[in-house]
Amino acid sequence: QAQLVQSGGGLVQTGDSLRLSCATSGRTLSSTTIGWFRQGPGQERKFVASLKWGPQHTDYADSVKGRFTISRDGAYTTALQMDNLNPEDTGVYYCGRKTGGFSRSSLDYNYWGQGTQVTVSS
């Protein structure tokens, strides 16, 4: 069974940067997609970005295009570099894993990390 362990996050000011990491274990990442989602209080998880491993493809929500970058970091880790952050980026960020290609629906992801808080002050 795959396990996802997240790191990164914290409290920053508008315009700052943060880097989140999602380390997976248990299975190879070949033919899988890692997605990042953001969840606010009382809200559903919203798609942020995803990366399909082998061959690599990326997908971004319109609100983060040009500011966030999802990438591989070694053989088992997916990173989310977040630049030029603004208060609308605040929330708990979760990484999820699914078999196969892209999906922007959290319902399609089978395994989840523990979540990490990102707070951007104005």
PDB file of C-alpha atoms in Angstrom:
ATOM      1  CA  GLN A   1       0.000   0.000   0.000  1.00  0.00           C
ATOM      2  CA  ALA A   2       1.372   3.389  -0.989  1.00  0.00           C
ATOM      3  CA  GLN A   3       2.132   5.923   1.716  1.00  0.00           C
ATOM      4  CA  LEU A   4       2.574   9.642   1.152  1.00  0.00           C
ATOM      5  CA  VAL A   5       4.460  11.837   3.606  1.00  0.00           C
ATOM      6  CA  GLN A   6       4.332  15.595   3.188  1.00  0.00           C
ATOM      7  CA  SER A   7       6.743  18.267   4.324  1.00  0.00           C
ATOM      8  CA  GLY A   8       7.009  22.019   3.952  1.00  0.00           C
ATOM      9  CA  GLY A   9       4.384  24.687   4.433  1.00  0.00           C
ATOM     10  CA  GLY A  10       4.140  27.431   7.017  1.00  0.00           C
ATOM     11  CA  LEU A  11       3.241  31.087   7.472  1.00  0.00           C
ATOM     12  CA  VAL A  12       4.493  33.609   4.930  1.00  0.00           C
ATOM     13  CA  GLN A  13       3.643  37.058   3.608  1.00  0.00           C
ATOM     14  CA  THR A  14       2.192  38.036   0.252  1.00  0.00           C
ATOM     15  CA  GLY A  15       4.788  37.669  -2.470  1.00  0.00           C
ATOM     16  CA  ASP A  16       6.869  35.089  -0.615  1.00  0.00           C
ATOM     17  CA  SER A  17       7.647  31.536  -1.706  1.00  0.00           C
ATOM     18  CA  LEU A  18       7.219  28.100  -0.195  1.00  0.00           C
ATOM     19  CA  ARG A  19       8.125  24.597  -1.290  1.00  0.00           C
ATOM     20  CA  LEU A  20       6.051  21.533  -0.468  1.00  0.00           C
ATOM     21  CA  SER A  21       7.262  17.969  -0.859  1.00  0.00           C
ATOM     22  CA  CYS A  22       5.396  14.692  -1.137  1.00  0.00           C
ATOM     23  CA  ALA A  23       7.476  11.555  -0.590  1.00  0.00           C
ATOM     24  CA  THR A  24       5.961   8.257  -1.590  1.00  0.00           C
ATOM     25  CA  SER A  25       6.804   4.751  -0.478  1.00  0.00           C
ATOM     26  CA  GLY A  26       5.633   1.274  -1.112  1.00  0.00           C
ATOM     27  CA  ARG A  27       5.375   1.346  -4.862  1.00  0.00           C
ATOM     28  CA  THR A  28       7.096   2.735  -7.910  1.00  0.00           C
ATOM     29  CA  LEU A  29       5.741   5.966  -9.328  1.00  0.00           C
ATOM     30  CA  SER A  30       5.767   4.675 -12.881  1.00  0.00           C
ATOM     31  CA  SER A  31       2.385   5.223 -14.562  1.00  0.00           C
ATOM     32  CA  THR A  32       0.999   7.172 -11.629  1.00  0.00           C
ATOM     33  CA  THR A  33      -0.115  10.757 -11.120  1.00  0.00           C
ATOM     34  CA  ILE A  34       0.618  12.845  -8.056  1.00  0.00           C
ATOM     35  CA  GLY A  35      -1.781  15.705  -7.496  1.00  0.00           C
ATOM     36  CA  TRP A  36      -1.777  18.635  -5.108  1.00  0.00           C
ATOM     37  CA  PHE A  37      -5.051  19.933  -3.699  1.00  0.00           C
ATOM     38  CA  ARG A  38      -5.937  22.814  -1.402  1.00  0.00           C
ATOM     39  CA  GLN A  39      -8.722  22.698   1.166  1.00  0.00           C
ATOM     40  CA  GLY A  40     -10.169  25.620   3.083  1.00  0.00           C
ATOM     41  CA  PRO A  41     -12.353  25.373   6.218  1.00  0.00           C
ATOM     42  CA  GLY A  42     -15.638  23.723   5.366  1.00  0.00           C
ATOM     43  CA  GLN A  43     -14.677  23.420   1.706  1.00  0.00           C
ATOM     44  CA  GLU A  44     -13.951  20.577  -0.662  1.00  0.00           C
ATOM     45  CA  ARG A  45     -10.432  19.873  -1.836  1.00  0.00           C
ATOM     46  CA  LYS A  46      -9.667  21.959  -4.890  1.00  0.00           C
ATOM     47  CA  PHE A  47      -7.223  20.972  -7.570  1.00  0.00           C
ATOM     48  CA  VAL A  48      -3.954  22.891  -7.673  1.00  0.00           C
ATOM     49  CA  ALA A  49      -1.509  20.926  -9.848  1.00  0.00           C
ATOM     50  CA  SER A  50      -0.638  17.412 -10.905  1.00  0.00           C
ATOM     51  CA  LEU A  51       2.315  15.534 -12.330  1.00  0.00           C
ATOM     52  CA  LYS A  52       2.132  12.299 -14.252  1.00  0.00           C
ATOM     53  CA  TRP A  53       5.300  10.256 -13.913  1.00  0.00           C
ATOM     54  CA  GLY A  54       6.809   8.311 -16.877  1.00  0.00           C
ATOM     55  CA  PRO A  55       6.411  10.060 -19.336  1.00  0.00           C
ATOM     56  CA  GLN A  56       6.135  13.335 -17.499  1.00  0.00           C
ATOM     57  CA  HIS A  57       3.130  15.618 -17.988  1.00  0.00           C
ATOM     58  CA  THR A  58       1.930  18.467 -15.811  1.00  0.00           C
ATOM     59  CA  ASP A  59      -1.398  20.198 -15.271  1.00  0.00           C
ATOM     60  CA  TYR A  60      -2.197  23.382 -13.336  1.00  0.00           C
ATOM     61  CA  ALA A  61      -5.257  25.189 -12.116  1.00  0.00           C
ATOM     62  CA  ASP A  62      -5.615  28.555 -13.846  1.00  0.00           C
ATOM     63  CA  SER A  63      -5.225  30.386 -10.543  1.00  0.00           C
ATOM     64  CA  VAL A  64      -1.665  29.095 -10.052  1.00  0.00           C
ATOM     65  CA  LYS A  65      -0.297  28.981 -13.604  1.00  0.00           C
ATOM     66  CA  GLY A  66       2.939  30.913 -13.842  1.00  0.00           C
ATOM     67  CA  ARG A  67       3.366  30.975 -10.049  1.00  0.00           C
ATOM     68  CA  PHE A  68       3.484  27.310  -9.019  1.00  0.00           C
ATOM     69  CA  THR A  69       5.702  24.584 -10.433  1.00  0.00           C
ATOM     70  CA  ILE A  70       5.237  20.867  -9.832  1.00  0.00           C
ATOM     71  CA  SER A  71       8.251  18.663 -10.455  1.00  0.00           C
ATOM     72  CA  ARG A  72      10.071  15.473  -9.618  1.00  0.00           C
ATOM     73  CA  ASP A  73      12.592  15.624  -6.814  1.00  0.00           C
ATOM     74  CA  GLY A  74      14.472  12.349  -6.897  1.00  0.00           C
ATOM     75  CA  ALA A  75      12.932   8.976  -7.576  1.00  0.00           C
ATOM     76  CA  TYR A  76      10.040   9.080  -5.105  1.00  0.00           C
ATOM     77  CA  THR A  77       9.303  12.700  -4.273  1.00  0.00           C
ATOM     78  CA  THR A  78       7.054  15.250  -5.962  1.00  0.00           C
ATOM     79  CA  ALA A  79       7.662  18.890  -5.143  1.00  0.00           C
ATOM     80  CA  LEU A  80       5.387  21.912  -5.440  1.00  0.00           C
ATOM     81  CA  GLN A  81       7.268  25.184  -5.664  1.00  0.00           C
ATOM     82  CA  MET A  82       4.934  28.072  -4.864  1.00  0.00           C
ATOM     83  CA  ASP A  83       6.090  31.571  -5.766  1.00  0.00           C
ATOM     84  CA  ASN A  84       4.438  34.965  -5.493  1.00  0.00           C
ATOM     85  CA  LEU A  85       1.972  33.658  -2.937  1.00  0.00           C
ATOM     86  CA  ASN A  86      -1.182  35.590  -2.088  1.00  0.00           C
ATOM     87  CA  PRO A  87      -3.822  35.205   0.647  1.00  0.00           C
ATOM     88  CA  GLU A  88      -6.102  33.244  -1.697  1.00  0.00           C
ATOM     89  CA  ASP A  89      -3.501  30.464  -1.643  1.00  0.00           C
ATOM     90  CA  THR A  90      -4.110  29.878   2.059  1.00  0.00           C
ATOM     91  CA  GLY A  91      -5.341  26.442   3.056  1.00  0.00           C
ATOM     92  CA  VAL A  92      -4.353  22.912   3.930  1.00  0.00           C
ATOM     93  CA  TYR A  93      -2.478  21.336   1.052  1.00  0.00           C
ATOM     94  CA  TYR A  94      -2.764  17.625   0.385  1.00  0.00           C
ATOM     95  CA  CYS A  95      -0.890  15.469  -2.076  1.00  0.00           C
ATOM     96  CA  GLY A  96      -2.702  12.513  -3.536  1.00  0.00           C
ATOM     97  CA  ARG A  97      -1.785   9.595  -5.719  1.00  0.00           C
ATOM     98  CA  LYS A  98      -3.719   7.836  -8.448  1.00  0.00           C
ATOM     99  CA  THR A  99      -2.953   5.246 -11.079  1.00  0.00           C
ATOM    100  CA  GLY A 100      -2.831   6.416 -14.654  1.00  0.00           C
ATOM    101  CA  GLY A 101      -3.222   9.898 -16.098  1.00  0.00           C
ATOM    102  CA  PHE A 102      -4.564  13.268 -15.141  1.00  0.00           C
ATOM    103  CA  SER A 103      -7.569  14.058 -13.062  1.00  0.00           C
ATOM    104  CA  ARG A 104      -8.630  17.252 -11.375  1.00  0.00           C
ATOM    105  CA  SER A 105     -11.142  15.436  -9.171  1.00  0.00           C
ATOM    106  CA  SER A 106     -10.041  14.488  -5.685  1.00  0.00           C
ATOM    107  CA  LEU A 107     -12.403  11.515  -5.877  1.00  0.00           C
ATOM    108  CA  ASP A 108     -10.078   9.820  -8.365  1.00  0.00           C
ATOM    109  CA  TYR A 109      -7.099   9.761  -5.986  1.00  0.00           C
ATOM    110  CA  ASN A 110      -6.652   6.687  -3.845  1.00  0.00           C
ATOM    111  CA  TYR A 111      -3.944   7.649  -1.362  1.00  0.00           C
ATOM    112  CA  TRP A 112      -3.359  10.898   0.485  1.00  0.00           C
ATOM    113  CA  GLY A 113      -0.693  12.609   2.504  1.00  0.00           C
ATOM    114  CA  GLN A 114      -1.344  13.953   5.975  1.00  0.00           C
ATOM    115  CA  GLY A 115      -1.853  17.556   4.831  1.00  0.00           C
ATOM    116  CA  THR A 116       0.183  20.653   5.553  1.00  0.00           C
ATOM    117  CA  GLN A 117      -0.974  24.161   6.406  1.00  0.00           C
ATOM    118  CA  VAL A 118      -0.037  27.091   4.200  1.00  0.00           C
ATOM    119  CA  THR A 119      -0.993  30.540   5.453  1.00  0.00           C
ATOM    120  CA  VAL A 120      -0.310  33.688   3.457  1.00  0.00           C
ATOM    121  CA  SER A 121      -0.819  36.971   5.247  1.00  0.00           C
ATOM    122  CA  SER A 122      -1.577  40.212   3.444  1.00  0.00           C
TER     123      SER A 122
END
